[in-house]
Short mmCIF file of C-alpha atoms in Angstrom, two decimals:
data_model
loop_
_atom_site.label_atom_id
_atom_site.label_comp_id
_atom_site.label_asym_id
_atom_site.label_seq_id
_atom_site.Cartn_x
_atom_site.Cartn_y
_atom_site.Cartn_z
CA MET N 17 82.54 -211.94 53.44
CA ASP N 18 82.91 -211.84 49.69
CA GLN N 19 80.29 -212.26 47.06
CA VAL N 20 81.45 -213.13 43.56
CA THR N 21 79.40 -211.64 40.76
CA GLY N 22 79.47 -213.35 37.38
CA LYS N 23 80.53 -216.91 36.66
CA GLN N 24 84.06 -216.28 35.54
CA THR N 25 86.49 -215.55 38.36
CA GLY N 26 89.69 -217.10 37.11
CA GLN N 27 91.23 -213.91 35.78
CA ILE N 28 90.36 -211.65 38.71
CA ALA N 29 91.54 -214.28 41.17
CA ALA N 30 94.83 -214.58 39.28
CA ALA N 31 95.23 -210.79 39.26
CA ILE N 32 94.57 -210.58 43.02
CA ALA N 33 97.04 -213.40 43.65
CA ALA N 34 99.68 -211.65 41.54
CA ALA N 35 99.01 -208.33 43.33
CA THR N 36 99.25 -210.10 46.70
CA GLY N 37 102.65 -211.47 45.70
CA SER N 38 103.95 -208.06 44.67
CA ILE N 39 102.66 -206.11 47.71
CA GLY N 40 104.14 -208.28 50.47
CA TYR N 41 104.68 -206.72 53.91
CA VAL N 42 103.70 -203.08 54.50
CA ARG N 43 106.08 -201.03 56.60
CA GLN N 44 104.48 -199.01 59.43
CA THR N 45 105.04 -195.27 59.38
CA GLY N 46 101.99 -194.08 61.31
CA GLN N 47 102.77 -193.03 64.89
CA ASN N 48 100.49 -193.12 67.88
CA THR N 49 101.92 -190.16 69.76
CA HIS N 50 100.20 -191.09 72.99
CA HIS N 51 101.79 -194.51 73.27
CA ARG N 52 104.64 -194.05 70.83
CA TYR N 53 103.96 -197.15 68.78
CA ALA N 54 103.95 -197.45 65.01
CA TYR N 55 101.05 -198.58 62.87
CA ALA N 56 100.34 -198.97 59.16
CA SER N 57 98.52 -195.83 58.06
CA ASP N 58 96.05 -195.57 55.18
CA GLU N 59 98.82 -193.83 53.26
CA ASP N 60 101.25 -196.72 53.91
CA LEU N 61 98.71 -199.14 52.48
CA ALA N 62 97.83 -196.95 49.49
CA ARG N 63 101.50 -196.48 48.65
CA ALA N 64 102.05 -200.24 48.66
CA VAL N 65 98.79 -201.29 47.01
CA ASN N 66 98.17 -198.71 44.27
CA PRO N 67 101.07 -199.73 41.99
CA ALA N 68 99.94 -203.37 42.26
CA LEU N 69 96.37 -202.43 41.32
CA VAL N 70 97.62 -200.55 38.27
CA ALA N 71 100.02 -203.31 37.27
CA HIS N 72 97.39 -206.05 37.46
CA GLY N 73 94.39 -204.21 36.03
CA LEU N 74 92.42 -203.99 39.25
CA ALA N 75 90.13 -201.18 40.46
CA ILE N 76 88.30 -200.90 43.78
CA ALA N 77 85.25 -198.76 44.48
CA PRO N 78 82.69 -198.54 47.28
CA VAL N 79 79.23 -199.41 46.00
CA ASN N 80 77.18 -199.33 49.16
CA MET N 81 77.48 -198.04 52.69
CA THR N 82 75.35 -198.26 55.82
CA HIS N 83 76.04 -196.97 59.28
CA ALA N 84 74.75 -197.66 62.77
CA ARG N 85 75.28 -196.07 66.14
CA GLU N 86 75.66 -197.88 69.46
CA GLY N 87 76.05 -195.40 72.27
CA LYS N 88 79.13 -193.36 71.39
CA SER N 89 80.31 -195.94 68.84
CA VAL N 90 79.65 -195.53 65.12
CA ILE N 91 79.86 -198.61 62.90
CA VAL N 92 80.05 -198.22 59.14
CA THR N 93 79.59 -201.21 56.83
CA VAL N 94 80.97 -200.71 53.33
CA THR N 95 80.43 -202.97 50.32
CA TRP N 96 83.31 -202.76 47.86
CA GLU N 97 83.44 -203.88 44.27
CA ILE N 98 86.75 -205.12 42.95
CA ARG N 99 86.82 -204.95 39.17
CA HIS N 100 89.30 -206.49 36.77
CA SER N 101 90.21 -205.33 33.26
CA SER N 102 88.85 -208.63 31.96
CA GLY N 103 85.34 -207.60 33.01
CA GLU N 104 85.20 -209.95 35.99
CA SER N 105 84.29 -208.46 39.34
CA MET N 106 83.64 -209.46 42.92
CA GLN N 107 82.27 -207.77 46.01
CA MET N 108 83.50 -207.67 49.62
CA MET N 109 82.04 -206.14 52.72
CA THR N 110 84.12 -204.68 55.57
CA ILE N 111 83.34 -202.82 58.75
CA GLY N 112 84.88 -199.69 60.26
CA GLU N 113 84.23 -198.58 63.83
CA ASP N 114 85.17 -195.47 65.76
CA ALA N 115 84.02 -193.47 68.76
CA ASP N 116 82.05 -190.32 67.97
CA ARG N 117 84.16 -187.43 69.26
CA GLY N 118 81.72 -184.85 67.96
CA ASP N 119 84.18 -183.53 65.36
CA GLY N 120 82.04 -184.50 62.34
CA LYS N 121 84.73 -186.84 61.05
CA THR N 122 83.63 -190.11 62.58
CA VAL N 123 82.00 -191.62 59.48
CA TYR N 124 85.03 -190.73 57.32
CA LYS N 125 87.36 -192.29 59.87
CA CYS N 126 85.18 -195.41 59.85
CA MET N 127 85.35 -195.54 56.03
CA THR N 128 89.12 -195.22 56.15
CA GLY N 129 89.24 -198.05 58.68
CA ALA N 130 86.95 -200.18 56.52
CA ARG N 131 89.15 -199.55 53.47
CA LYS N 132 92.32 -200.43 55.38
CA TYR N 133 90.81 -203.72 56.48
CA LEU N 134 89.56 -204.45 52.95
CA LEU N 135 93.07 -204.05 51.57
CA ARG N 136 94.62 -206.04 54.39
CA LEU N 137 92.13 -208.89 53.96
CA LEU N 138 92.00 -208.91 50.15
CA PHE N 139 95.76 -208.90 49.67
CA CYS N 140 96.65 -210.79 52.90
CA ILE N 141 98.83 -207.88 54.02
CA ALA N 142 100.74 -208.30 57.24
CA THR N 143 101.54 -205.07 59.07
CA GLY N 144 102.11 -206.25 62.62
CA ASP N 145 99.59 -203.81 64.10
CA ASP N 146 96.52 -205.93 64.67
CA ALA N 147 94.41 -203.84 67.05
CA GLU N 148 93.33 -206.88 69.03
CA GLN N 149 96.84 -208.24 69.32
CA HIS N 150 98.37 -208.23 72.78
CA THR N 151 102.01 -207.45 73.14
CA PRO N 152 103.21 -210.48 75.08
CA ALA N 153 103.38 -209.72 78.78
CA PRO N 154 106.92 -209.10 79.92
CA PRO N 155 108.27 -211.67 82.36
CA ALA N 156 107.89 -210.90 86.05
CA PRO N 157 110.83 -208.71 87.05
CA ARG N 158 113.66 -210.22 89.07
CA LEU N 159 113.96 -208.43 92.36
CA PRO N 160 117.39 -207.19 93.34
CA GLU N 161 118.92 -209.03 96.27
CA PRO N 162 119.66 -206.83 99.30
CA VAL N 163 122.91 -207.22 101.20
CA ILE N 164 122.04 -208.64 104.62
CA PRO N 165 124.72 -209.56 107.16
CA GLU N 166 124.62 -213.18 108.23
CA GLY N 167 122.29 -213.89 111.10
CA GLN N 168 120.19 -210.77 110.48
CA THR N 169 116.96 -210.11 108.61
CA ALA N 170 116.11 -207.30 106.19
CA GLN N 171 114.02 -205.75 108.98
CA ASP N 172 117.05 -205.76 111.33
CA VAL N 173 119.07 -203.81 108.78
CA LEU N 174 116.18 -201.40 108.20
CA TYR N 175 115.82 -200.81 111.98
CA ARG N 176 119.52 -199.97 112.18
CA MET N 177 119.28 -197.59 109.22
CA ALA N 178 116.21 -195.95 110.78
CA ARG N 179 118.05 -195.43 114.09
CA GLU N 180 121.01 -193.89 112.30
CA SER N 181 118.80 -191.69 110.18
CA ALA N 182 116.52 -190.50 113.01
CA GLY N 183 119.35 -189.49 115.35
CA SER N 184 117.77 -187.98 118.46
CA ASP N 185 114.35 -187.50 116.82
CA THR N 186 112.41 -190.10 118.79
CA ASP N 187 109.07 -189.37 117.10
CA ARG N 188 110.58 -190.01 113.72
CA LEU N 189 112.23 -193.19 114.98
CA ALA N 190 108.93 -194.42 116.43
CA LYS N 191 107.19 -193.82 113.09
CA SER N 192 109.94 -195.63 111.22
CA ILE N 193 109.76 -198.60 113.56
CA ASP N 194 105.96 -198.74 113.13
CA TYR N 195 106.47 -198.72 109.38
CA ILE N 196 109.14 -201.41 109.39
CA ASP N 197 107.08 -203.56 111.78
CA GLY N 198 104.24 -203.47 109.27
CA LEU N 199 106.30 -204.70 106.32
CA THR N 200 106.19 -208.25 105.06
CA ASP N 201 109.52 -209.96 104.62
CA ALA N 202 109.28 -209.48 100.83
CA GLN N 203 108.53 -205.76 101.26
CA ALA N 204 111.40 -205.35 103.71
CA ARG N 205 113.84 -207.06 101.33
CA ALA N 206 112.66 -204.96 98.37
CA THR N 207 112.80 -201.74 100.43
CA LEU N 208 116.28 -202.54 101.69
CA ALA N 209 117.53 -203.37 98.19
CA ARG N 210 116.19 -200.03 96.91
CA LYS N 211 117.80 -198.13 99.78
CA GLN N 212 121.11 -199.88 99.20
CA GLN N 213 120.94 -199.05 95.49
CA GLY N 214 120.05 -195.46 96.32
CA THR N 215 116.80 -195.59 94.38
CA THR N 216 114.57 -194.66 97.33
CA MET G 22 104.80 -182.00 86.64
CA ILE G 23 105.46 -184.95 88.95
CA HIS G 24 104.82 -184.38 92.67
CA ASP G 25 105.97 -186.24 95.74
CA TRP G 26 102.48 -186.00 97.22
CA THR G 27 100.62 -188.02 99.80
CA ALA G 28 97.16 -189.25 98.85
CA ALA G 29 95.61 -186.41 100.90
CA GLN G 30 97.67 -183.76 99.11
CA TYR G 31 96.71 -185.23 95.77
CA HIS G 32 93.00 -185.34 96.62
CA ALA G 33 93.12 -181.76 97.90
CA HIS G 34 94.37 -180.53 94.52
CA ASP G 35 91.39 -179.30 92.52
CA ALA G 36 91.72 -180.62 88.94
CA ILE G 37 90.09 -182.93 86.42
CA SER G 38 90.88 -186.56 87.20
CA ALA G 39 89.98 -189.95 85.78
CA SER G 40 87.60 -190.60 88.67
CA LEU G 41 85.80 -187.31 88.02
CA LEU G 42 85.36 -188.25 84.35
CA LYS G 43 84.13 -191.72 85.31
CA ARG G 44 81.53 -190.14 87.59
CA LEU G 45 80.51 -187.79 84.83
CA ARG G 46 79.90 -190.73 82.50
CA GLN G 47 77.65 -192.28 85.15
CA GLY G 48 75.47 -189.20 84.98
CA ALA G 49 75.41 -185.60 86.16
CA PRO G 50 74.15 -186.47 89.68
CA HIS G 51 77.27 -188.62 90.29
CA TYR G 52 79.41 -185.72 89.14
CA HIS G 53 77.74 -183.15 91.40
CA ASP G 54 77.23 -185.35 94.46
CA PRO G 55 79.75 -188.17 94.62
CA ARG G 56 78.53 -191.22 96.52
CA PRO G 57 79.94 -191.28 100.07
CA VAL G 58 82.90 -193.58 100.50
CA GLY G 59 81.67 -196.87 101.91
CA ASP G 60 83.19 -199.47 104.21
CA SER G 61 84.55 -201.62 101.40
CA ALA G 62 86.24 -198.56 99.88
CA HIS G 63 87.92 -197.86 103.24
CA LYS G 64 89.11 -201.46 103.28
CA GLY G 65 90.38 -200.93 99.73
CA THR G 66 92.25 -197.81 100.84
CA ALA G 67 93.88 -199.84 103.60
CA GLY G 68 94.82 -202.62 101.17
CA HIS G 69 96.25 -200.10 98.72
CA ALA G 70 98.33 -198.41 101.41
CA LEU G 71 99.66 -201.68 102.79
CA ILE G 72 100.66 -202.90 99.33
CA LEU G 73 101.77 -199.74 97.55
CA ASP G 74 102.86 -197.29 100.20
CA PRO G 75 103.17 -198.90 103.64
CA GLU G 76 105.15 -195.93 104.94
CA GLN G 77 102.03 -193.77 104.55
CA PHE G 78 99.63 -196.32 106.05
CA ASN G 79 99.27 -194.55 109.39
CA ASN G 80 98.70 -191.22 107.65
CA GLU G 81 95.88 -192.60 105.52
CA VAL G 82 94.19 -195.21 107.68
CA VAL G 83 93.33 -195.60 111.33
CA ILE G 84 92.01 -198.68 113.09
CA LEU G 85 88.95 -198.25 115.25
CA PRO G 86 89.57 -199.65 118.75
CA ASP G 87 86.95 -201.71 120.49
CA ILE G 88 84.64 -199.02 121.96
CA ASN G 89 81.31 -199.76 123.63
CA ARG G 90 79.12 -197.13 122.04
CA ARG G 91 76.09 -198.13 124.10
CA THR G 92 77.48 -196.17 127.05
CA LYS G 93 77.76 -192.42 127.28
CA ALA G 94 81.50 -192.66 127.98
CA GLY G 95 81.90 -194.95 124.97
CA ARG G 96 80.03 -192.55 122.71
CA GLU G 97 82.25 -189.70 123.87
CA GLU G 98 85.36 -191.79 123.35
CA TYR G 99 84.13 -192.68 119.87
CA ALA G 100 83.43 -189.03 118.99
CA GLN G 101 86.91 -188.02 120.16
CA PHE G 102 88.44 -190.86 118.17
CA MET G 103 86.61 -189.89 114.99
CA GLU G 104 87.63 -186.26 115.40
CA ALA G 105 91.26 -187.28 115.82
CA ALA G 106 90.98 -189.52 112.76
CA GLY G 107 90.30 -186.48 110.57
CA ASP G 108 90.36 -187.36 106.86
CA ARG G 109 91.89 -190.77 107.42
CA ALA G 110 89.92 -193.88 106.51
CA VAL G 111 88.57 -195.51 109.66
CA ILE G 112 88.51 -199.30 109.53
CA THR G 113 87.73 -202.00 112.01
CA GLN G 114 90.25 -204.57 113.20
CA ALA G 115 88.48 -207.19 111.05
CA GLN G 116 88.83 -204.96 107.99
CA PHE G 117 92.50 -204.42 108.80
CA ASP G 118 92.97 -208.18 109.00
CA ASP G 119 91.32 -208.51 105.58
CA ALA G 120 93.54 -205.76 104.17
CA ARG G 121 96.62 -207.61 105.42
CA ARG G 122 95.38 -210.82 103.78
CA MET G 123 94.91 -208.87 100.53
CA ARG G 124 98.46 -207.57 100.82
CA ASP G 125 99.88 -211.03 101.51
CA ALA G 126 97.94 -212.56 98.61
CA VAL G 127 99.12 -209.90 96.15
CA LEU G 128 102.75 -209.95 97.25
CA ASP G 129 102.82 -213.77 97.22
CA HIS G 130 101.45 -213.87 93.65
CA PRO G 131 104.27 -215.02 91.33
CA TYR G 132 103.68 -212.21 88.82
CA ALA G 133 101.96 -209.42 90.74
CA GLY G 134 104.33 -209.63 93.72
CA PRO G 135 107.64 -208.98 91.92
CA LEU G 136 105.92 -206.49 89.62
CA LEU G 137 104.66 -204.32 92.48
CA LEU G 138 107.70 -204.78 94.71
CA SER G 139 109.95 -203.53 91.92
CA ALA G 140 107.63 -200.69 90.87
CA ARG G 141 107.68 -196.99 91.44
CA THR G 142 104.40 -196.43 93.29
CA GLU G 143 101.85 -193.68 93.89
CA ILE G 144 103.04 -191.25 91.21
CA SER G 145 101.12 -187.95 91.37
CA MET G 146 101.10 -185.81 88.23
CA THR G 147 99.49 -182.53 87.21
CA TRP G 148 99.34 -180.89 83.80
CA GLY G 149 97.16 -177.91 82.92
CA ASP G 150 93.83 -178.32 84.68
CA ARG G 151 94.27 -182.11 85.03
CA LYS G 152 95.77 -184.57 87.43
CA ALA G 153 96.46 -188.28 87.84
CA ARG G 154 97.81 -190.52 90.57
CA VAL G 155 99.13 -193.77 89.17
CA ASP G 156 99.36 -196.82 91.42
CA ALA G 157 102.55 -198.29 90.01
CA VAL G 158 104.92 -198.34 87.06
CA ALA G 159 107.53 -201.07 86.65
CA GLY G 160 109.69 -200.40 83.59
CA ASP G 161 107.20 -199.95 80.75
CA VAL G 162 104.38 -201.70 82.63
CA LEU G 163 101.58 -199.57 84.07
CA VAL G 164 99.83 -201.31 86.94
CA ASP G 165 96.54 -200.43 88.56
CA LEU G 166 95.60 -202.24 91.75
CA LYS G 167 91.94 -203.06 92.25
CA THR G 168 90.36 -204.50 95.36
CA THR G 169 87.04 -206.04 94.47
CA ARG G 170 84.45 -208.52 95.65
CA ASP G 171 85.35 -210.96 92.85
CA ALA G 172 88.74 -210.71 91.17
CA GLY G 173 88.12 -213.91 89.17
CA PRO G 174 87.50 -214.16 85.41
CA ALA G 175 84.17 -212.28 85.71
CA TYR G 176 86.19 -209.20 86.62
CA ALA G 177 87.22 -208.83 82.96
CA ARG G 178 83.70 -207.55 82.23
CA SER G 179 83.90 -205.04 85.08
CA ILE G 180 86.90 -203.41 83.40
CA PHE G 181 84.64 -201.93 80.75
CA ARG G 182 81.51 -201.69 82.86
CA TYR G 183 83.24 -199.49 85.42
CA ASP G 184 85.43 -197.57 82.93
CA VAL G 185 88.69 -198.98 84.23
CA HIS G 186 89.94 -198.81 80.63
CA LEU G 187 89.26 -195.04 80.69
CA GLN G 188 91.28 -194.76 83.88
CA LEU G 189 94.25 -196.70 82.44
CA ALA G 190 94.21 -194.67 79.21
CA TRP G 191 94.20 -191.45 81.28
CA TYR G 192 97.15 -192.71 83.34
CA ALA G 193 99.08 -193.99 80.31
CA ASP G 194 98.69 -190.66 78.54
CA ALA G 195 99.64 -188.71 81.69
CA LEU G 196 102.78 -190.82 82.07
CA ALA G 197 103.66 -190.40 78.38
CA LEU G 198 103.36 -186.63 78.82
CA HIS G 199 105.87 -186.89 81.65
CA ASP G 200 108.32 -188.94 79.58
CA ILE G 201 107.37 -192.24 81.17
CA PRO G 202 106.03 -194.20 78.18
CA THR G 203 104.28 -197.48 78.91
CA ARG G 204 103.72 -200.41 76.54
CA HIS G 205 101.87 -202.82 78.80
CA TRP G 206 98.77 -202.01 80.82
CA MET G 207 97.88 -204.33 83.67
CA ILE G 208 95.32 -204.57 86.41
CA VAL G 209 96.16 -206.51 89.54
CA ALA G 210 92.80 -207.47 91.00
CA VAL G 211 92.44 -208.98 94.47
CA ASP G 212 89.36 -210.27 96.28
CA ASN G 213 88.56 -208.02 99.24
CA VAL G 214 86.96 -210.98 101.02
CA ALA G 215 87.95 -214.63 101.39
CA PRO G 216 89.43 -216.40 99.45
CA PHE G 217 91.53 -213.29 98.64
CA GLY G 218 92.34 -214.58 95.18
CA VAL G 219 94.56 -212.53 92.88
CA ALA G 220 94.42 -212.20 89.10
CA VAL G 221 96.46 -210.08 86.72
CA TYR G 222 94.64 -208.73 83.66
CA GLN G 223 96.46 -207.29 80.67
CA LEU G 224 94.67 -204.81 78.39
CA PRO G 225 95.33 -204.75 74.61
CA PRO G 226 96.11 -201.45 72.83
CA ALA G 227 92.54 -201.45 71.49
CA ALA G 228 91.21 -201.21 75.07
CA ILE G 229 93.46 -198.25 75.79
CA ASP G 230 92.33 -196.59 72.54
CA ALA G 231 88.70 -197.16 73.59
CA GLY G 232 89.50 -195.75 77.04
CA ARG G 233 91.03 -192.68 75.44
CA ALA G 234 87.95 -192.17 73.24
CA ALA G 235 85.83 -192.51 76.40
CA TYR G 236 87.77 -189.90 78.36
CA GLU G 237 87.88 -187.53 75.41
CA GLY G 238 84.09 -187.87 75.14
CA ALA G 239 83.76 -187.16 78.87
CA LEU G 240 86.02 -184.10 78.59
CA GLU G 241 83.82 -182.84 75.79
CA LEU G 242 80.77 -183.44 77.95
CA LEU G 243 82.43 -181.49 80.74
CA ARG G 244 83.13 -178.59 78.37
CA THR G 245 79.60 -178.48 77.02
CA MET G 246 77.49 -179.42 80.04
CA GLY G 247 74.87 -176.91 81.03
CA PRO G 248 73.92 -175.73 84.49
CA ARG G 249 73.43 -178.27 87.22
CA GLU G 250 70.77 -180.87 86.47
CA ASP G 251 69.21 -183.07 89.11
CA GLY G 252 68.52 -186.64 88.13
CA TYR G 253 69.48 -188.18 84.82
CA GLY G 254 67.75 -185.66 82.58
CA PRO G 255 64.09 -184.81 81.87
CA ASP G 256 63.62 -186.76 78.63
CA PRO G 257 62.93 -190.46 78.20
CA ILE G 258 66.13 -192.37 77.43
CA MET G 259 65.87 -194.51 74.30
CA VAL G 260 67.10 -198.03 74.91
CA GLU G 261 69.10 -199.57 72.10
CA VAL G 262 69.22 -203.31 71.54
CA PRO G 263 72.84 -204.39 71.91
CA THR G 264 74.39 -206.37 69.07
CA TRP G 265 74.92 -209.44 71.23
CA ILE G 266 71.17 -209.89 71.77
CA LYS G 267 70.08 -209.52 68.14
#
């Protein structure tokens, strides 16, 4: 959502294009300790972008900010002005959103988020941490195959194991038989495979 | 700490859980006086046990025999039965049949079946004053099983409406604390009535982040809440116009 101010934009556009070319991909160093995944932090972006701004005569400043609250969510809308040493300038608006945790930092976190997205959008920066991006679902696991003697079923083998395990404890055997009776064939095969692998 | 607990042992442990925080977010009355467990929840318990922990089925669920409660003898038989049932969920034969159809539908599903059959199930954890009991973890996939009236595409909205994202964030963080990191967060939803359809929903990281913010907010509420309040508070509640209607 950009709004160009002034008629001349050739020089600022060229400077942004040159900066985009020099920034490239931003390596992720931020760590989400809960889920142990990496993300591009504000510092990662600043480290990559600031030299390009200096080199190409660009400066960025917030010129307006509004915020709104929806339940626990705070949404901050920031208008940024991108100025070029030639005198040309343009404006862009980005949004930052965060949940209010009552720590008094929510608006600042929103502004940081808005700035990160400004830089990512303005300089087409790929970081590989799009918040909406799904990690592709892993394929359905392949179930291990149990070893079943010919002519028997997984349940037959489980009954035999239950008898051996229960010994003279008839109550325990009765409970085991009830349990095995209630299994589907797929459950019996999976249970038997786990028992044979020693993972149950 | 990870415990080899039955559902009853887990529920008997007094600690902050995802379900307590969900109730708190519904309002103080739900926190103080949880709604009694209804018939469909009992059916859900039966479905859960049959799918995730069949060995414990008889310890968690009992099937009500056909008793004529219009006679005095029948009423006595029923009272004795209910006393013997104790804390177990009592279901009818028809509900048991539905639970078995749920189980068959889930285990026959080409994705949900292998996922749950290969998973470590019913993992009870405690840390500090908190607890969690996770339905299933297969590799780095966290799975929560939901039995619901409609598991179809409309269920996606229920995930946020009923704070399921809060629950999954709580579980994911509990697992991470116990060195079981997860990278995929899935809900296996199954109709608890015909046609017993099954759908698998995958949550993006943003949903887990939102769930975490929700549970942190609820924990803060728990820390700061005053003495018991009846109702939803004395003051008028300002209604905000949601963005989608503007």
